Amino acid sequence: MRRFTPLICIVALFALGACSASLDSSSIDSENKSISYEVNDPYEGINRKVFAFNRALDKGLFKHIVSVYKIVPQWGRDRVTNALDNLGEPINFTNSVLQGNPERAGNTFMRFAINSTFGVVGLFDVAEDWGIEYAPEDFGQTAAVWGMDEGPYIVLPLFGPSNPRDALGLVTDFIIDPMGYVLTNDQSTYRFVGNAVDQRTAYSEELDTMESTSVDFYATMRESYRQYRNAEISNSDLPRMMPIPTITIEEHKKLPKTADKSDNLANANINN
Amino acid sequence: MHRLNTGQIFIMSFFGVWSERLKINTKVYGAALLFVIALFAIESTSANAGGNSPGKFIEILGQRAVDVLSAKENVDFSKREEAFRKLLVDGFHMPTISRFVVGRYWRSANEKQRNDYKEIFVDFITRVYAARFNSYKGEVFEVVQVLEEQESNDTIVRTQIKRPSGGAPIGVDYRVRKISDSYKVVDVNVEGISMLHTHRVEFASVINRKGFDGFLKMLKDRVNTPISDIDS
């Protein structure tokens, strides 16, 4: 999931969303030692309908496109991914600047320069081999850095999981992307379609697995999107894992009978 | 100052730090603290080399997973799944995990529902991970960083999975907790997404709409849905 360029991200969503999402705030109620969730999804009814529509479209159309595209060997697909990522560098750069992050902006600038030349118009990610990592930045992230809240979860037709902030980012990126002024309309269209196919292909296995192992795929996508975006926004190399409280142990102490069974299953002794 | 072994705890109680730290004077406390810090420093360096550390624990667990995936006898999914079940049950703290992901609904569940849930949850989580790694072949797994988390006493072990097909490595972080003197995984983060927090929200959504019995039924359905073998 690392290879999300701004536009690409959007377009991935189009393919039903490698991203998924919402705002829910979890708060630890220290007294009861329980965590209560508030899922910010007031339009869940409509969202689920749009989600179902996107899924149907995915099954009926995009999955077939992906399976055809997979005839191209992985090596070839990697070249396409790299080239499309490279076209995303100018908007990554723009957003890094807007976020006031000169280091990231510098890296992105270097990447674009290196990969466009030594990397043969971006077909090869030479910069990464040299230790300059790909750093996707979109305007949704920029808006977040500027202090905008994500707002309620919304599922966009075609584009998939989003929220008002990221939807605004989507439109803004489209307008301010320097590449948009360089490429002709036709080229932009190819790029858009290319990104959609590329991203849907990259996550096809993960998405299929997620779908086949979820009891509520909609909720899984919503939460994954929210967490994924937060991780992207934080730009942190350090994990910002949400805590897992030690509730079980205490609960089991109160319920020794039920705990026994679970202990056997878990091969764990929880007397401590 | 966490992750103390029994020896350190013993020494701390000897100095009265552990149980009665408020009663003793600060000088003694300071000296004891220094002593324990020194011990801790020695212990942590030797532990990393010796294998009794969260990093080593994850490394061994990861190697086991790689072995499961590459073992020839595990070609069909059901066998892989069985091998994964053993691995998860050994390495993951199921009581913590299973309780956490149902959240407050645990309290409203009756005894039978709880027992059913605990059983089916292990099947479910096994299914999730076995399916997730089903397509893996020849992946390289490595521990990249081990971080102590101050506020929770947990250790975050960061790993990377490099796919043989190339592309950016997948970052997987494990939250490791010492429970009854052995390390257990209590959460897995894949590219910034916590598996447990995600399941928790997912489960809440189902229980809200279908009730606890409906939720259990859906879990069972999921576990009983066949998954195709690797090469299909």
PDB file of N, CA and C in Angstrom, chain B residues 44-101:
ATOM      1  N   SER B  44      19.373  -6.367  28.662  1.00  0.00           N
ATOM      2  CA  SER B  44      18.811  -6.148  27.335  1.00  0.00           C
ATOM      3  C   SER B  44      19.835  -6.412  26.241  1.00  0.00           C
ATOM      4  N   THR B  45      21.105  -6.108  26.504  1.00  0.00           N
ATOM      5  CA  THR B  45      22.102  -6.409  25.471  1.00  0.00           C
ATOM      6  C   THR B  45      22.291  -7.908  25.320  1.00  0.00           C
ATOM      7  N   SER B  46      22.346  -8.601  26.462  1.00  0.00           N
ATOM      8  CA  SER B  46      22.572 -10.042  26.360  1.00  0.00           C
ATOM      9  C   SER B  46      21.340 -10.742  25.803  1.00  0.00           C
ATOM     10  N   ALA B  47      20.173 -10.215  26.142  1.00  0.00           N
ATOM     11  CA  ALA B  47      18.945 -10.847  25.685  1.00  0.00           C
ATOM     12  C   ALA B  47      18.837 -10.775  24.163  1.00  0.00           C
ATOM     13  N   ASN B  48      19.255  -9.643  23.614  1.00  0.00           N
ATOM     14  CA  ASN B  48      19.159  -9.503  22.176  1.00  0.00           C
ATOM     15  C   ASN B  48      20.048 -10.508  21.457  1.00  0.00           C
ATOM     16  N   ALA B  49      21.201 -10.762  22.075  1.00  0.00           N
ATOM     17  CA  ALA B  49      22.104 -11.720  21.462  1.00  0.00           C
ATOM     18  C   ALA B  49      21.638 -13.142  21.740  1.00  0.00           C
ATOM     19  N   GLY B  50      21.096 -13.340  22.919  1.00  0.00           N
ATOM     20  CA  GLY B  50      20.762 -14.689  23.347  1.00  0.00           C
ATOM     21  C   GLY B  50      19.450 -15.218  22.825  1.00  0.00           C
ATOM     22  N   GLY B  51      18.576 -14.360  22.392  1.00  0.00           N
ATOM     23  CA  GLY B  51      17.346 -14.843  21.790  1.00  0.00           C
ATOM     24  C   GLY B  51      16.117 -14.670  22.645  1.00  0.00           C
ATOM     25  N   ASN B  52      16.287 -14.208  23.853  1.00  0.00           N
ATOM     26  CA  ASN B  52      15.109 -14.017  24.692  1.00  0.00           C
ATOM     27  C   ASN B  52      14.656 -12.571  24.641  1.00  0.00           C
ATOM     28  N   SER B  53      14.260 -12.129  23.480  1.00  0.00           N
ATOM     29  CA  SER B  53      13.823 -10.748  23.340  1.00  0.00           C
ATOM     30  C   SER B  53      12.641 -10.707  22.379  1.00  0.00           C
ATOM     31  N   PRO B  54      11.849  -9.624  22.441  1.00  0.00           N
ATOM     32  CA  PRO B  54      10.706  -9.539  21.531  1.00  0.00           C
ATOM     33  C   PRO B  54      11.115  -9.630  20.063  1.00  0.00           C
ATOM     34  N   GLY B  55      12.256  -9.019  19.745  1.00  0.00           N
ATOM     35  CA  GLY B  55      12.724  -9.047  18.364  1.00  0.00           C
ATOM     36  C   GLY B  55      13.000 -10.466  17.902  1.00  0.00           C
ATOM     37  N   LYS B  56      13.663 -11.213  18.792  1.00  0.00           N
ATOM     38  CA  LYS B  56      13.993 -12.603  18.481  1.00  0.00           C
ATOM     39  C   LYS B  56      12.713 -13.437  18.380  1.00  0.00           C
ATOM     40  N   PHE B  57      11.798 -13.133  19.275  1.00  0.00           N
ATOM     41  CA  PHE B  57      10.517 -13.853  19.286  1.00  0.00           C
ATOM     42  C   PHE B  57       9.805 -13.714  17.942  1.00  0.00           C
ATOM     43  N   ILE B  58       9.758 -12.482  17.437  1.00  0.00           N
ATOM     44  CA  ILE B  58       9.085 -12.236  16.161  1.00  0.00           C
ATOM     45  C   ILE B  58       9.865 -12.879  15.014  1.00  0.00           C
ATOM     46  N   GLU B  59      11.185 -12.830  15.141  1.00  0.00           N
ATOM     47  CA  GLU B  59      12.004 -13.433  14.103  1.00  0.00           C
ATOM     48  C   GLU B  59      11.715 -14.931  13.980  1.00  0.00           C
ATOM     49  N   ILE B  60      11.623 -15.576  15.137  1.00  0.00           N
ATOM     50  CA  ILE B  60      11.349 -17.012  15.143  1.00  0.00           C
ATOM     51  C   ILE B  60       9.948 -17.296  14.600  1.00  0.00           C
ATOM     52  N   LEU B  61       9.005 -16.458  15.039  1.00  0.00           N
ATOM     53  CA  LEU B  61       7.619 -16.623  14.583  1.00  0.00           C
ATOM     54  C   LEU B  61       7.535 -16.428  13.071  1.00  0.00           C
ATOM     55  N   GLY B  62       8.227 -15.403  12.594  1.00  0.00           N
ATOM     56  CA  GLY B  62       8.246 -15.123  11.157  1.00  0.00           C
ATOM     57  C   GLY B  62       8.866 -16.259  10.369  1.00  0.00           C
ATOM     58  N   GLN B  63       9.940 -16.811  10.931  1.00  0.00           N
ATOM     59  CA  GLN B  63      10.596 -17.927  10.256  1.00  0.00           C
ATOM     60  C   GLN B  63       9.665 -19.123  10.185  1.00  0.00           C
ATOM     61  N   ARG B  64       8.901 -19.307  11.255  1.00  0.00           N
ATOM     62  CA  ARG B  64       7.935 -20.407  11.259  1.00  0.00           C
ATOM     63  C   ARG B  64       6.893 -20.215  10.163  1.00  0.00           C
ATOM     64  N   ALA B  65       6.447 -18.961  10.028  1.00  0.00           N
ATOM     65  CA  ALA B  65       5.450 -18.671   8.997  1.00  0.00           C
ATOM     66  C   ALA B  65       6.021 -18.945   7.611  1.00  0.00           C
ATOM     67  N   VAL B  66       7.262 -18.512   7.411  1.00  0.00           N
ATOM     68  CA  VAL B  66       7.921 -18.758   6.120  1.00  0.00           C
ATOM     69  C   VAL B  66       8.013 -20.265   5.864  1.00  0.00           C
ATOM     70  N   ASP B  67       8.359 -21.011   6.916  1.00  0.00           N
ATOM     71  CA  ASP B  67       8.456 -22.465   6.782  1.00  0.00           C
ATOM     72  C   ASP B  67       7.117 -23.101   6.428  1.00  0.00           C
ATOM     73  N   VAL B  68       6.072 -22.600   7.088  1.00  0.00           N
ATOM     74  CA  VAL B  68       4.733 -23.120   6.808  1.00  0.00           C
ATOM     75  C   VAL B  68       4.404 -22.909   5.333  1.00  0.00           C
ATOM     76  N   LEU B  69       4.739 -21.714   4.847  1.00  0.00           N
ATOM     77  CA  LEU B  69       4.376 -21.364   3.481  1.00  0.00           C
ATOM     78  C   LEU B  69       5.204 -22.103   2.441  1.00  0.00           C
ATOM     79  N   SER B  70       6.440 -22.448   2.833  1.00  0.00           N
ATOM     80  CA  SER B  70       7.287 -23.096   1.829  1.00  0.00           C
ATOM     81  C   SER B  70       7.271 -24.617   1.935  1.00  0.00           C
ATOM     82  N   ALA B  71       6.676 -25.130   3.021  1.00  0.00           N
ATOM     83  CA  ALA B  71       6.659 -26.584   3.199  1.00  0.00           C
ATOM     84  C   ALA B  71       5.858 -27.243   2.084  1.00  0.00           C
ATOM     85  N   LYS B  72       6.443 -28.267   1.522  1.00  0.00           N
ATOM     86  CA  LYS B  72       5.808 -28.924   0.368  1.00  0.00           C
ATOM     87  C   LYS B  72       4.491 -29.594   0.747  1.00  0.00           C
ATOM     88  N   GLU B  73       4.454 -30.112   1.980  1.00  0.00           N
ATOM     89  CA  GLU B  73       3.239 -30.834   2.360  1.00  0.00           C
ATOM     90  C   GLU B  73       2.048 -29.897   2.595  1.00  0.00           C
ATOM     91  N   ASN B  74       2.325 -28.594   2.608  1.00  0.00           N
ATOM     92  CA  ASN B  74       1.248 -27.645   2.865  1.00  0.00           C
ATOM     93  C   ASN B  74       0.650 -27.037   1.592  1.00  0.00           C
ATOM     94  N   VAL B  75       0.694 -27.777   0.515  1.00  0.00           N
ATOM     95  CA  VAL B  75       0.204 -27.180  -0.724  1.00  0.00           C
ATOM     96  C   VAL B  75      -1.276 -26.861  -0.698  1.00  0.00           C
ATOM     97  N   ASP B  76      -2.074 -27.708  -0.066  1.00  0.00           N
ATOM     98  CA  ASP B  76      -3.483 -27.326  -0.090  1.00  0.00           C
ATOM     99  C   ASP B  76      -3.836 -26.448   1.105  1.00  0.00           C
ATOM    100  N   PHE B  77      -4.800 -25.605   0.860  1.00  0.00           N
ATOM    101  CA  PHE B  77      -5.089 -24.527   1.791  1.00  0.00           C
ATOM    102  C   PHE B  77      -5.428 -25.033   3.187  1.00  0.00           C
ATOM    103  N   SER B  78      -6.164 -26.129   3.263  1.00  0.00           N
ATOM    104  CA  SER B  78      -6.597 -26.607   4.578  1.00  0.00           C
ATOM    105  C   SER B  78      -5.392 -27.004   5.439  1.00  0.00           C
ATOM    106  N   LYS B  79      -4.361 -27.542   4.807  1.00  0.00           N
ATOM    107  CA  LYS B  79      -3.165 -27.916   5.567  1.00  0.00           C
ATOM    108  C   LYS B  79      -2.400 -26.691   6.034  1.00  0.00           C
ATOM    109  N   ARG B  80      -2.308 -25.722   5.152  1.00  0.00           N
ATOM    110  CA  ARG B  80      -1.660 -24.468   5.528  1.00  0.00           C
ATOM    111  C   ARG B  80      -2.407 -23.829   6.694  1.00  0.00           C
ATOM    112  N   GLU B  81      -3.723 -23.872   6.572  1.00  0.00           N
ATOM    113  CA  GLU B  81      -4.550 -23.249   7.590  1.00  0.00           C
ATOM    114  C   GLU B  81      -4.314 -23.910   8.940  1.00  0.00           C
ATOM    115  N   GLU B  82      -4.201 -25.217   8.932  1.00  0.00           N
ATOM    116  CA  GLU B  82      -3.975 -25.953  10.165  1.00  0.00           C
ATOM    117  C   GLU B  82      -2.624 -25.564  10.778  1.00  0.00           C
ATOM    118  N   ALA B  83      -1.618 -25.445   9.912  1.00  0.00           N
ATOM    119  CA  ALA B  83      -0.293 -25.060  10.386  1.00  0.00           C
ATOM    120  C   ALA B  83      -0.309 -23.634  10.949  1.00  0.00           C
ATOM    121  N   PHE B  84      -1.082 -22.782  10.299  1.00  0.00           N
ATOM    122  CA  PHE B  84      -1.207 -21.406  10.766  1.00  0.00           C
ATOM    123  C   PHE B  84      -1.912 -21.327  12.116  1.00  0.00           C
ATOM    124  N   ARG B  85      -2.880 -22.195  12.283  1.00  0.00           N
ATOM    125  CA  ARG B  85      -3.604 -22.192  13.553  1.00  0.00           C
ATOM    126  C   ARG B  85      -2.640 -22.439  14.714  1.00  0.00           C
ATOM    127  N   LYS B  86      -1.783 -23.430  14.544  1.00  0.00           N
ATOM    128  CA  LYS B  86      -0.812 -23.746  15.598  1.00  0.00           C
ATOM    129  C   LYS B  86       0.092 -22.554  15.863  1.00  0.00           C
ATOM    130  N   LEU B  87       0.518 -21.946  14.768  1.00  0.00           N
ATOM    131  CA  LEU B  87       1.437 -20.818  14.870  1.00  0.00           C
ATOM    132  C   LEU B  87       0.781 -19.635  15.608  1.00  0.00           C
ATOM    133  N   LEU B  88      -0.461 -19.356  15.246  1.00  0.00           N
ATOM    134  CA  LEU B  88      -1.163 -18.228  15.854  1.00  0.00           C
ATOM    135  C   LEU B  88      -1.452 -18.482  17.323  1.00  0.00           C
ATOM    136  N   VAL B  89      -1.869 -19.696  17.606  1.00  0.00           N
ATOM    137  CA  VAL B  89      -2.209 -20.032  18.976  1.00  0.00           C
ATOM    138  C   VAL B  89      -0.979 -19.968  19.879  1.00  0.00           C
ATOM    139  N   ASP B  90       0.173 -20.341  19.316  1.00  0.00           N
ATOM    140  CA  ASP B  90       1.417 -20.242  20.083  1.00  0.00           C
ATOM    141  C   ASP B  90       1.881 -18.801  20.245  1.00  0.00           C
ATOM    142  N   GLY B  91       1.806 -18.050  19.161  1.00  0.00           N
ATOM    143  CA  GLY B  91       2.450 -16.743  19.155  1.00  0.00           C
ATOM    144  C   GLY B  91       1.554 -15.577  19.515  1.00  0.00           C
ATOM    145  N   PHE B  92       0.249 -15.739  19.374  1.00  0.00           N
ATOM    146  CA  PHE B  92      -0.679 -14.636  19.625  1.00  0.00           C
ATOM    147  C   PHE B  92      -1.411 -14.880  20.942  1.00  0.00           C
ATOM    148  N   HIS B  93      -1.688 -13.805  21.638  1.00  0.00           N
ATOM    149  CA  HIS B  93      -2.424 -13.972  22.895  1.00  0.00           C
ATOM    150  C   HIS B  93      -3.918 -13.886  22.607  1.00  0.00           C
ATOM    151  N   MET B  94      -4.502 -15.027  22.365  1.00  0.00           N
ATOM    152  CA  MET B  94      -5.896 -15.075  21.942  1.00  0.00           C
ATOM    153  C   MET B  94      -6.884 -14.492  22.951  1.00  0.00           C
ATOM    154  N   PRO B  95      -6.686 -14.713  24.246  1.00  0.00           N
ATOM    155  CA  PRO B  95      -7.645 -14.118  25.186  1.00  0.00           C
ATOM    156  C   PRO B  95      -7.710 -12.594  25.061  1.00  0.00           C
ATOM    157  N   THR B  96      -6.559 -11.957  24.972  1.00  0.00           N
ATOM    158  CA  THR B  96      -6.535 -10.503  24.831  1.00  0.00           C
ATOM    159  C   THR B  96      -7.178 -10.082  23.514  1.00  0.00           C
ATOM    160  N   ILE B  97      -6.774 -10.766  22.465  1.00  0.00           N
ATOM    161  CA  ILE B  97      -7.231 -10.383  21.127  1.00  0.00           C
ATOM    162  C   ILE B  97      -8.731 -10.594  20.970  1.00  0.00           C
ATOM    163  N   SER B  98      -9.191 -11.767  21.377  1.00  0.00           N
ATOM    164  CA  SER B  98     -10.601 -12.075  21.151  1.00  0.00           C
ATOM    165  C   SER B  98     -11.505 -11.155  21.965  1.00  0.00           C
ATOM    166  N   ARG B  99     -11.063 -10.832  23.151  1.00  0.00           N
ATOM    167  CA  ARG B  99     -11.854  -9.923  23.973  1.00  0.00           C
ATOM    168  C   ARG B  99     -11.838  -8.519  23.416  1.00  0.00           C
ATOM    169  N   PHE B 100     -10.675  -8.089  23.005  1.00  0.00           N
ATOM    170  CA  PHE B 100     -10.543  -6.719  22.517  1.00  0.00           C
ATOM    171  C   PHE B 100     -11.428  -6.468  21.301  1.00  0.00           C
ATOM    172  N   VAL B 101     -11.448  -7.396  20.384  1.00  0.00           N
ATOM    173  CA  VAL B 101     -12.156  -7.117  19.134  1.00  0.00           C
ATOM    174  C   VAL B 101     -13.683  -7.134  19.259  1.00  0.00           C
TER     175      VAL B 101
END
